[in-house]
Short mmCIF file of C-alpha atoms (C1' of nucleotides) in Angstrom, two decimals:
data_model
loop_
_atom_site.label_atom_id
_atom_site.label_comp_id
_atom_site.label_asym_id
_atom_site.label_seq_id
_atom_site.Cartn_x
_atom_site.Cartn_y
_atom_site.Cartn_z
CA MET Y 606 -122.96 -10.65 -60.92
CA ALA Y 607 -121.36 -10.49 -64.31
CA ASP Y 608 -121.88 -14.14 -63.81
CA ILE Y 609 -121.08 -15.89 -67.00
CA ASN Y 610 -123.36 -18.27 -68.76
CA PHE Y 611 -122.65 -17.97 -72.42
CA ASN Y 612 -125.45 -20.28 -73.38
CA GLU Y 613 -125.72 -20.48 -77.11
CA MET Y 614 -123.58 -17.43 -77.62
CA THR Y 615 -121.61 -18.49 -80.61
CA ARG Y 616 -121.02 -17.20 -84.12
CA PRO Y 617 -117.39 -16.36 -84.93
CA SER Y 618 -116.54 -14.08 -87.81
CA GLY Y 619 -118.03 -14.66 -91.21
CA ASP Y 620 -121.28 -16.60 -90.99
CA ALA Y 621 -124.55 -15.05 -91.97
CA PRO Y 622 -127.43 -15.47 -89.49
CA ALA Y 623 -128.72 -18.52 -91.33
CA GLU Y 624 -129.98 -18.35 -94.88
CA SER Y 625 -128.95 -17.45 -98.41
CA ARG Y 626 -125.62 -19.10 -99.02
CA SER Y 627 -125.48 -19.87 -102.69
CA VAL Y 628 -122.65 -19.06 -105.05
CA ALA Y 629 -120.54 -16.05 -104.12
CA ASP Y 630 -121.86 -13.17 -102.10
CA PRO Y 631 -120.11 -10.04 -103.33
CA HIS Y 632 -120.73 -8.35 -100.00
CA PRO Y 633 -120.74 -10.73 -97.06
CA PRO Y 634 -121.66 -8.64 -94.01
CA ARG Y 635 -118.66 -7.15 -92.22
CA TRP Y 636 -120.11 -7.89 -88.81
CA ASP Y 637 -116.81 -7.14 -87.15
CA ILE Y 638 -116.39 -3.64 -88.51
CA VAL Y 639 -120.06 -2.80 -88.04
CA GLU Y 640 -119.87 -3.67 -84.37
CA LEU Y 641 -116.45 -2.18 -83.80
CA LEU Y 642 -117.75 1.10 -85.17
CA PHE Y 643 -120.61 0.97 -82.69
CA PHE Y 644 -118.41 0.35 -79.68
CA ALA Y 645 -115.64 2.69 -80.77
CA TYR Y 646 -118.00 5.58 -81.35
CA ARG Y 647 -119.86 4.89 -78.13
CA ASP Y 648 -116.69 5.18 -76.07
CA PHE Y 649 -115.34 8.02 -78.17
CA VAL Y 650 -118.29 10.29 -77.47
CA GLY Y 651 -118.51 8.97 -73.94
CA ASP Y 652 -115.29 10.78 -73.10
CA ALA Y 653 -116.84 14.15 -73.77
CA ASP Y 654 -120.19 13.33 -72.21
CA HIS Y 655 -118.90 13.28 -68.65
CA VAL Y 656 -117.25 16.67 -68.94
CA LEU Y 657 -120.28 18.16 -70.65
CA GLU Y 658 -122.51 17.05 -67.83
CA ALA Y 659 -120.54 19.19 -65.42
CA PHE Y 660 -121.24 22.17 -67.66
CA GLY Y 661 -124.94 21.37 -67.92
CA PHE Y 662 -124.54 20.72 -71.60
CA GLY Y 663 -125.24 17.76 -73.85
CA ARG Y 664 -123.80 16.38 -77.04
CA ALA Y 665 -125.85 18.79 -79.09
CA HIS Y 666 -124.09 21.72 -77.46
CA HIS Y 667 -120.74 20.11 -78.03
CA ARG Y 668 -121.29 19.67 -81.73
CA VAL Y 669 -122.39 23.26 -82.16
CA VAL Y 670 -119.62 24.93 -80.21
CA HIS Y 671 -117.06 22.57 -81.71
CA PHE Y 672 -117.80 23.44 -85.31
CA VAL Y 673 -118.21 27.13 -84.58
CA CYS Y 674 -114.85 27.14 -82.85
CA ARG Y 675 -113.14 25.27 -85.62
CA TYR Y 676 -114.70 27.19 -88.47
CA PRO Y 677 -115.11 30.75 -87.23
CA GLY Y 678 -117.63 32.84 -89.10
CA LEU Y 679 -119.85 29.89 -89.86
CA THR Y 680 -123.40 31.04 -90.57
CA VAL Y 681 -126.49 29.46 -89.09
CA ALA Y 682 -127.32 27.93 -92.46
CA ASP Y 683 -123.85 26.40 -92.68
CA LEU Y 684 -124.27 24.88 -89.28
CA LEU Y 685 -127.61 23.40 -90.24
CA ASP Y 686 -125.97 21.76 -93.25
CA VAL Y 687 -123.22 20.28 -91.13
CA LEU Y 688 -125.36 19.00 -88.29
CA ARG Y 689 -128.31 18.04 -90.45
CA ILE Y 690 -130.88 19.10 -87.90
CA THR Y 691 -133.69 21.64 -88.11
CA LYS Y 692 -133.24 25.28 -87.25
CA GLN Y 693 -135.62 24.85 -84.33
CA SER Y 694 -133.44 22.16 -82.81
CA LEU Y 695 -130.33 24.20 -83.40
CA SER Y 696 -131.88 27.33 -82.02
CA ARG Y 697 -132.47 25.76 -78.65
CA VAL Y 698 -128.89 24.84 -77.97
CA LEU Y 699 -127.41 27.78 -79.83
CA LYS Y 700 -129.38 30.19 -77.70
CA GLN Y 701 -128.00 28.66 -74.55
CA LEU Y 702 -124.46 28.82 -75.85
CA LEU Y 703 -124.97 32.48 -76.75
CA ASP Y 704 -126.59 33.34 -73.42
CA GLU Y 705 -123.83 31.70 -71.46
CA GLY Y 706 -121.11 33.37 -73.46
CA TYR Y 707 -119.57 30.46 -75.32
CA ILE Y 708 -120.45 31.88 -78.71
CA VAL Y 709 -121.05 35.37 -80.11
CA GLN Y 710 -122.83 36.51 -83.25
CA LYS Y 711 -121.89 39.19 -85.74
CA ALA Y 712 -123.87 40.38 -88.73
CA GLY Y 713 -122.32 39.44 -92.06
CA ASP Y 714 -120.73 42.41 -93.82
CA SER Y 715 -121.67 41.47 -97.38
CA ASP Y 716 -125.08 40.16 -96.32
CA ARG Y 717 -126.33 41.62 -93.10
CA ARG Y 718 -129.06 39.03 -92.73
CA GLN Y 719 -126.47 36.43 -91.94
CA ARG Y 720 -125.39 35.81 -88.37
CA LEU Y 721 -121.75 34.84 -88.39
CA LEU Y 722 -120.88 32.71 -85.40
CA PHE Y 723 -117.68 32.86 -83.39
CA ALA Y 724 -116.54 31.02 -80.30
CA THR Y 725 -115.44 33.17 -77.38
CA ALA Y 726 -112.32 32.38 -75.38
CA LYS Y 727 -114.62 30.53 -73.00
CA GLY Y 728 -116.02 28.54 -75.90
CA GLU Y 729 -112.61 27.74 -77.29
CA ALA Y 730 -111.43 26.57 -73.89
CA LEU Y 731 -114.32 24.14 -73.63
CA VAL Y 732 -113.84 22.83 -77.14
CA GLU Y 733 -110.17 22.32 -76.62
CA LYS Y 734 -110.72 20.56 -73.33
CA LEU Y 735 -113.06 18.11 -75.00
CA ALA Y 736 -110.90 17.67 -78.09
CA ARG Y 737 -107.96 16.96 -75.86
CA LEU Y 738 -109.81 14.11 -74.20
CA GLN Y 739 -110.84 12.61 -77.49
CA THR Y 740 -107.37 13.10 -78.90
CA GLU Y 741 -105.86 11.12 -76.07
CA ARG Y 742 -108.00 8.19 -77.04
CA ILE Y 743 -107.14 8.58 -80.72
CA ASP Y 744 -103.42 8.86 -80.01
CA ARG Y 745 -103.61 5.76 -77.85
CA ALA Y 746 -105.29 3.90 -80.70
CA LEU Y 747 -102.87 5.12 -83.36
CA ARG Y 748 -99.79 4.58 -81.20
CA ASP Y 749 -99.44 0.94 -82.09
CA LEU Y 750 -99.90 1.47 -85.80
CA PRO Y 751 -97.16 2.11 -88.32
CA PRO Y 752 -97.34 5.50 -90.08
CA ALA Y 753 -98.93 3.81 -93.07
CA GLY Y 754 -101.58 2.41 -90.75
CA ALA Y 755 -102.50 5.82 -89.40
CA GLU Y 756 -102.73 7.06 -92.93
CA ALA Y 757 -105.01 4.19 -93.84
CA VAL Y 758 -107.32 5.09 -90.96
CA GLY Y 759 -107.66 8.62 -92.28
CA LYS Y 760 -108.36 7.40 -95.78
CA PHE Y 761 -110.89 4.91 -94.50
CA LEU Y 762 -112.81 7.51 -92.53
CA ARG Y 763 -112.82 9.92 -95.44
CA ALA Y 764 -114.10 7.22 -97.75
CA MET Y 765 -116.90 6.37 -95.33
CA ILE Y 766 -118.42 9.82 -95.79
CA ASP Y 767 -121.10 10.65 -98.35
CA ARG Y 768 -119.63 12.60 -101.23
CA ASP Y 769 -122.75 13.93 -102.82
CA ASP Y 770 -123.69 17.41 -101.77
CA PRO Y 771 -120.91 18.06 -99.29
CA ASP Y 772 -121.40 21.14 -97.14
CA LYS Y 773 -118.78 23.85 -96.76
CA VAL Y 774 -117.16 22.32 -93.72
CA LEU Y 775 -117.02 18.89 -95.26
CA GLN Y 776 -115.41 20.26 -98.40
CA THR Y 777 -112.75 21.87 -96.33
CA ILE Y 778 -112.10 18.65 -94.51
CA LEU Y 779 -112.15 16.37 -97.51
CA HIS Y 780 -110.21 18.46 -99.98
CA GLY Y 781 -108.23 20.46 -97.48
CA ALA Y 782 -109.49 23.40 -99.51
CA SER Y 783 -108.42 26.63 -97.93
CA ALA Y 784 -111.35 28.90 -97.32
CA LYS Y 785 -110.45 31.19 -100.20
CA ASP Y 786 -110.88 28.53 -102.84
CA VAL Y 787 -114.63 28.65 -102.54
CA THR Y 788 -115.16 32.31 -101.79
CA MET X 737 -128.57 28.46 -102.21
CA ALA X 738 -125.48 26.68 -101.05
CA ASP X 739 -124.19 30.06 -101.97
CA ILE X 740 -120.65 30.29 -100.92
CA ASN X 741 -119.23 33.01 -98.77
CA PHE X 742 -116.47 31.48 -96.77
CA ASN X 743 -115.95 34.58 -94.74
CA GLU X 744 -113.32 33.98 -92.12
CA MET X 745 -113.53 30.24 -92.50
CA THR X 746 -109.91 29.37 -92.18
CA ARG X 747 -107.85 27.12 -89.94
CA PRO X 748 -105.98 24.34 -91.77
CA SER X 749 -104.73 21.30 -89.93
CA GLY X 750 -102.74 21.67 -86.78
CA ASP X 751 -103.39 25.00 -85.10
CA ALA X 752 -105.05 25.24 -81.74
CA PRO X 753 -107.92 27.74 -81.42
CA ALA X 754 -105.64 30.42 -80.06
CA GLU X 755 -103.75 30.05 -76.79
CA SER X 756 -101.24 27.85 -75.02
CA ARG X 757 -98.37 27.33 -77.39
CA SER X 758 -95.31 26.88 -75.27
CA VAL X 759 -92.78 24.07 -75.57
CA ALA X 760 -94.12 20.81 -76.96
CA ASP X 761 -97.67 19.67 -76.59
CA PRO X 762 -97.63 15.89 -76.21
CA HIS X 763 -101.18 15.72 -77.53
CA PRO X 764 -102.02 18.38 -80.06
CA PRO X 765 -105.71 17.96 -80.87
CA ARG X 766 -106.37 15.62 -83.77
CA TRP X 767 -109.07 17.84 -85.20
CA ASP X 768 -109.11 15.92 -88.44
CA ILE X 769 -109.80 12.50 -86.95
CA VAL X 770 -112.29 13.90 -84.44
CA GLU X 771 -114.34 15.44 -87.21
CA LEU X 772 -113.94 12.56 -89.62
CA LEU X 773 -115.32 10.26 -86.97
CA PHE X 774 -118.34 12.50 -86.59
CA PHE X 775 -119.11 12.61 -90.30
CA ALA X 776 -118.29 8.98 -90.94
CA TYR X 777 -120.52 7.74 -88.15
CA ARG X 778 -123.28 10.13 -89.13
CA ASP X 779 -123.42 8.73 -92.65
CA PHE X 780 -122.83 5.17 -91.48
CA VAL X 781 -125.90 5.08 -89.27
CA GLY X 782 -127.80 7.19 -91.78
CA ASP X 783 -127.85 4.22 -94.15
CA ALA X 784 -129.88 2.15 -91.75
CA ASP X 785 -132.12 4.96 -90.61
CA HIS X 786 -134.00 5.24 -93.89
CA VAL X 787 -134.82 1.54 -94.00
CA LEU X 788 -135.82 1.49 -90.35
CA GLU X 789 -138.27 4.28 -90.91
CA ALA X 790 -140.18 2.12 -93.37
CA PHE X 791 -140.51 -0.49 -90.62
CA GLY X 792 -141.63 2.03 -88.03
CA PHE X 793 -138.48 1.40 -86.05
CA GLY X 794 -135.67 3.61 -84.82
CA ARG X 795 -132.00 3.16 -84.09
CA ALA X 796 -132.79 1.75 -80.70
CA HIS X 797 -134.66 -1.13 -82.27
CA HIS X 798 -131.83 -1.74 -84.69
CA ARG X 799 -129.24 -2.03 -81.96
CA VAL X 800 -131.35 -4.48 -79.97
CA VAL X 801 -132.31 -6.78 -82.80
CA HIS X 802 -128.80 -6.62 -84.24
CA PHE X 803 -127.06 -7.85 -81.12
CA VAL X 804 -129.73 -10.42 -80.36
CA CYS X 805 -129.38 -11.76 -83.88
CA ARG X 806 -125.63 -11.85 -83.75
CA TYR X 807 -125.36 -13.32 -80.27
CA PRO X 808 -128.33 -15.67 -79.89
CA GLY X 809 -129.28 -16.51 -76.35
CA LEU X 810 -128.24 -13.15 -75.01
CA THR X 811 -130.02 -12.38 -71.76
CA VAL X 812 -131.69 -9.10 -70.94
CA ALA X 813 -128.89 -8.29 -68.51
CA ASP X 814 -126.29 -8.94 -71.22
CA LEU X 815 -128.07 -6.62 -73.56
CA LEU X 816 -128.18 -3.90 -70.93
CA ASP X 817 -124.41 -4.19 -70.52
CA VAL X 818 -123.83 -3.92 -74.24
CA LEU X 819 -126.16 -1.04 -74.92
CA ARG X 820 -125.51 0.75 -71.65
CA ILE X 821 -129.08 1.87 -71.23
CA THR X 822 -131.61 1.22 -68.48
CA LYS X 823 -133.96 -1.70 -68.42
CA GLN X 824 -136.89 0.67 -68.78
CA SER X 825 -135.49 2.07 -72.00
CA LEU X 826 -134.69 -1.36 -73.31
CA SER X 827 -138.07 -2.73 -72.36
CA ARG X 828 -139.87 -0.23 -74.54
CA VAL X 829 -138.19 -1.24 -77.76
CA LEU X 830 -137.75 -4.89 -76.85
CA LYS X 831 -141.45 -5.26 -76.23
CA GLN X 832 -142.23 -3.94 -79.68
CA LEU X 833 -139.73 -6.29 -81.28
CA LEU X 834 -141.28 -9.21 -79.38
CA ASP X 835 -144.84 -8.20 -80.22
CA GLU X 836 -144.07 -7.82 -83.88
CA GLY X 837 -142.26 -11.12 -84.06
CA TYR X 838 -138.68 -10.05 -84.67
CA ILE X 839 -137.44 -11.61 -81.44
CA VAL X 840 -138.57 -14.48 -79.22
CA GLN X 841 -137.79 -15.28 -75.60
CA LYS X 842 -137.00 -18.58 -73.94
CA ALA X 843 -136.47 -19.25 -70.26
CA GLY X 844 -132.90 -20.15 -69.38
CA ASP X 845 -132.44 -23.83 -68.59
CA SER X 846 -129.89 -23.48 -65.81
CA ASP X 847 -131.57 -20.36 -64.41
CA ARG X 848 -135.20 -20.10 -65.31
CA ARG X 849 -135.42 -16.45 -64.29
CA GLN X 850 -133.38 -15.49 -67.30
CA ARG X 851 -135.03 -14.67 -70.58
CA LEU X 852 -132.79 -15.78 -73.39
CA LEU X 853 -133.35 -13.75 -76.53
CA PHE X 854 -133.34 -15.05 -80.09
CA ALA X 855 -134.03 -13.39 -83.40
CA THR X 856 -136.71 -14.97 -85.55
CA ALA X 857 -136.25 -15.44 -89.28
CA LYS X 858 -138.03 -12.12 -89.69
CA GLY X 859 -135.60 -10.50 -87.29
CA GLU X 860 -132.60 -12.02 -89.00
CA ALA X 861 -133.82 -10.82 -92.36
CA LEU X 862 -134.07 -7.27 -91.10
CA VAL X 863 -130.68 -7.36 -89.45
CA GLU X 864 -129.06 -8.74 -92.54
CA LYS X 865 -130.71 -6.19 -94.76
CA LEU X 866 -129.33 -3.39 -92.62
CA ALA X 867 -125.91 -4.96 -92.23
CA ARG X 868 -125.72 -5.36 -95.97
CA LEU X 869 -126.27 -1.66 -96.46
CA GLN X 870 -123.62 -0.75 -93.95
CA THR X 871 -121.26 -3.33 -95.36
CA GLU X 872 -121.52 -1.82 -98.81
CA ARG X 873 -120.26 1.44 -97.39
CA ILE X 874 -117.48 -0.27 -95.48
CA ASP X 875 -116.40 -2.27 -98.51
CA ARG X 876 -116.36 0.88 -100.59
CA ALA X 877 -114.15 2.54 -97.99
CA LEU X 878 -111.78 -0.41 -97.66
CA ARG X 879 -111.59 -1.04 -101.39
CA ASP X 880 -108.87 1.48 -101.99
CA LEU X 881 -106.74 0.36 -99.09
CA PRO X 882 -104.02 -2.27 -99.23
CA PRO X 883 -104.64 -5.35 -97.07
CA ALA X 884 -102.36 -3.90 -94.42
CA GLY X 885 -104.51 -0.78 -94.42
CA ALA X 886 -107.70 -2.72 -93.79
CA GLU X 887 -105.97 -4.51 -90.97
CA ALA X 888 -104.87 -1.20 -89.50
CA VAL X 889 -108.45 0.03 -89.52
CA GLY X 890 -109.54 -2.98 -87.49
CA LYS X 891 -106.75 -2.52 -85.02
CA PHE X 892 -107.51 1.15 -84.70
CA LEU X 893 -111.18 0.57 -83.98
CA ARG X 894 -110.40 -2.12 -81.45
CA ALA X 895 -107.94 0.16 -79.70
CA MET X 896 -110.52 2.94 -79.53
CA ILE X 897 -112.73 0.83 -77.26
CA ASP X 898 -112.60 0.93 -73.47
CA ARG X 899 -110.93 -2.16 -72.13
CA ASP X 900 -111.96 -1.99 -68.51
CA ASP X 901 -115.00 -4.05 -67.66
CA PRO X 902 -115.80 -5.41 -71.10
CA ASP X 903 -119.16 -7.10 -71.35
CA LYS X 904 -119.65 -10.57 -72.79
CA VAL X 905 -120.23 -9.41 -76.32
CA LEU X 906 -117.26 -7.09 -76.30
CA GLN X 907 -115.01 -9.85 -75.01
CA THR X 908 -116.07 -12.05 -77.86
CA ILE X 909 -115.36 -9.32 -80.33
CA LEU X 910 -112.06 -8.20 -78.91
CA HIS X 911 -110.49 -11.54 -78.13
CA GLY X 912 -112.40 -13.56 -80.66
CA ALA X 913 -113.08 -15.77 -77.66
CA SER X 914 -115.44 -18.52 -78.63
CA ALA X 915 -118.41 -18.65 -76.33
CA LYS X 916 -117.14 -21.73 -74.54
CA ASP X 917 -114.07 -20.00 -73.18
CA VAL X 918 -116.07 -18.05 -70.67
CA THR X 919 -118.79 -20.53 -69.83
"C1'" DC M 554 -139.09 51.74 -105.41
"C1'" DC M 555 -141.78 47.81 -104.96
"C1'" DT M 556 -141.84 42.88 -104.84
"C1'" DG M 557 -140.46 38.48 -104.09
"C1'" DA M 558 -136.92 35.46 -102.41
"C1'" DT M 559 -133.71 34.61 -98.61
"C1'" DA M 560 -131.65 34.24 -93.70
"C1'" DT M 561 -133.02 34.00 -89.46
"C1'" DG M 562 -135.99 33.76 -85.24
"C1'" DT M 563 -139.89 32.02 -82.74
"C1'" DC M 564 -144.18 29.73 -81.02
"C1'" DA M 565 -146.56 25.46 -80.35
"C1'" DA M 566 -147.04 20.70 -80.55
"C1'" DC M 567 -145.32 16.17 -80.93
"C1'" DA M 568 -142.01 11.78 -81.16
"C1'" DT M 569 -138.09 9.17 -79.77
"C1'" DG M 570 -135.27 7.40 -76.60
"C1'" DG M 571 -132.65 8.36 -72.76
"C1'" DC M 572 -133.36 8.81 -67.31
"C1'" DT M 573 -135.05 8.02 -62.12
"C1'" DG M 574 -137.87 5.98 -58.53
"C1'" DA M 575 -140.98 2.72 -56.84
"C1'" DC M 576 -142.86 -1.57 -56.71
"C1'" DA M 577 -144.16 -6.68 -58.27
"C1'" DT M 578 -143.02 -11.45 -59.34
"C1'" DA M 579 -140.63 -15.58 -59.79
"C1'" DA M 580 -136.78 -18.22 -59.12
"C1'" DA M 581 -132.32 -18.95 -57.10
"C1'" DT M 582 -129.38 -18.92 -52.99
"C1'" DT M 583 -128.30 -19.17 -48.30
"C1'" DA J 730 -137.90 -19.08 -44.27
"C1'" DA J 731 -135.44 -15.09 -45.64
"C1'" DT J 732 -132.76 -12.74 -48.92
"C1'" DT J 733 -130.98 -11.77 -53.26
"C1'" DT J 734 -131.30 -11.78 -58.17
"C1'" DA J 735 -133.42 -11.36 -62.97
"C1'" DT J 736 -136.88 -9.37 -64.99
"C1'" DG J 737 -141.13 -6.59 -65.79
"C1'" DT J 738 -143.88 -2.51 -65.26
"C1'" DC J 739 -145.99 2.03 -64.05
"C1'" DA J 740 -145.42 6.90 -63.92
"C1'" DG J 741 -143.12 10.89 -64.96
"C1'" DC J 742 -139.16 13.82 -66.42
"C1'" DC J 743 -135.53 15.49 -69.72
"C1'" DA J 744 -132.83 16.14 -74.03
"C1'" DT J 745 -133.10 16.49 -78.61
"C1'" DG J 746 -135.00 15.48 -82.72
"C1'" DT J 747 -139.38 16.58 -85.82
"C1'" DT J 748 -143.35 19.54 -88.43
"C1'" DG J 749 -146.06 23.60 -89.41
"C1'" DA J 750 -146.98 28.32 -89.22
"C1'" DC J 751 -145.72 32.84 -89.07
"C1'" DA J 752 -142.68 37.36 -88.22
"C1'" DT J 753 -138.73 40.20 -89.41
"C1'" DA J 754 -135.02 42.03 -91.79
"C1'" DT J 755 -132.49 42.29 -95.78
"C1'" DC J 756 -131.15 41.37 -100.40
"C1'" DA J 757 -131.87 41.41 -105.37
"C1'" DG J 758 -134.30 42.17 -109.68
"C1'" DG J 759 -137.60 44.42 -112.77
#
DNA sequence: CCTGATATGTCAACATGGCTGACATAAATT
DNA sequence: AATTTATGTCAGCCATGTTGACATATCAGG
């Protein structure tokens, strides 16, 4: 098992899978980064998955309770913008989180149609537990980088994100805008 | 719409969601990186999703044809290691890719039970098209970084990946081992 | 005050892509 | 010859995404 037979498994870094190689490709595929992103994200979310299983939750629940915990008072509409899913999909997991006491709702004071969402202590504990796991991995990865390297990672990730039509949460993250700025 | 009311949406960078704050937390949650990874990956895979839709494919198909294209001669077992899914799940999408001529099989020469997988020209074209899209985003994100910054990003991503029990593909990526090394 | 737009909830149906369990076949290994 | 291995396949379940339709409460404007 795991018996190796790397038949024709070749192809080092920068060669396209056979074809157009004319003058000067302005964007030769970054195969390395593309694949590293796949593996890194796979293992990154994998950390949380195991814990979530014990709670009978999935990734969808994690995302919801995470953002509610981090941005208290988020409305349902806000959450839909952030997660980019439909209200029906959200409703399923949100209902469970409400029923099991990880999140509570409160009517908005200026607009009482809105349901402002807040994580309970129970919800915050779960979120922190998961964030702690993921943070360990991040710290491990940043440990061997100089301060400038860690800074570059942050800049890179920020620059990977779509800028057009940023939702409230994304604006906060990208511009570090304190809540008040947009009120 | 997108009407702003940032009610109690506060919480700048480094404060835990209320609780244990005693002496010196060795791993204060890296909320920023955790969330940046979520958004960055969301938009990163989003690029490919639109194109795939036009082909009647999903992300699952992309992953399969991508790795087959990049590592020709991959066996089914290899692919299962890389993707970490079951053979039944793989079989569904792989069959479609075979039927529609994006991938071909060939019996292994040393072990004729194995089905070595290869992307056809059609498959390679699709993979390259998608990689090109993703590369544009990556290039855009790396553009504003100094060379040392780009290097740091690569190191970071590599360090984010689980090292225990790396599959064949991962070994190639991590150690840049040419195929022969493990044959 | 009525009316229309908005924020949310809900029902029903469907698609994708994971999963398990059971079983079949061919080829390698012992 | 018997067993193990690599792969395929059938059947069904689950999580999580989708669309469409419709109900309710509340806000906002004429």
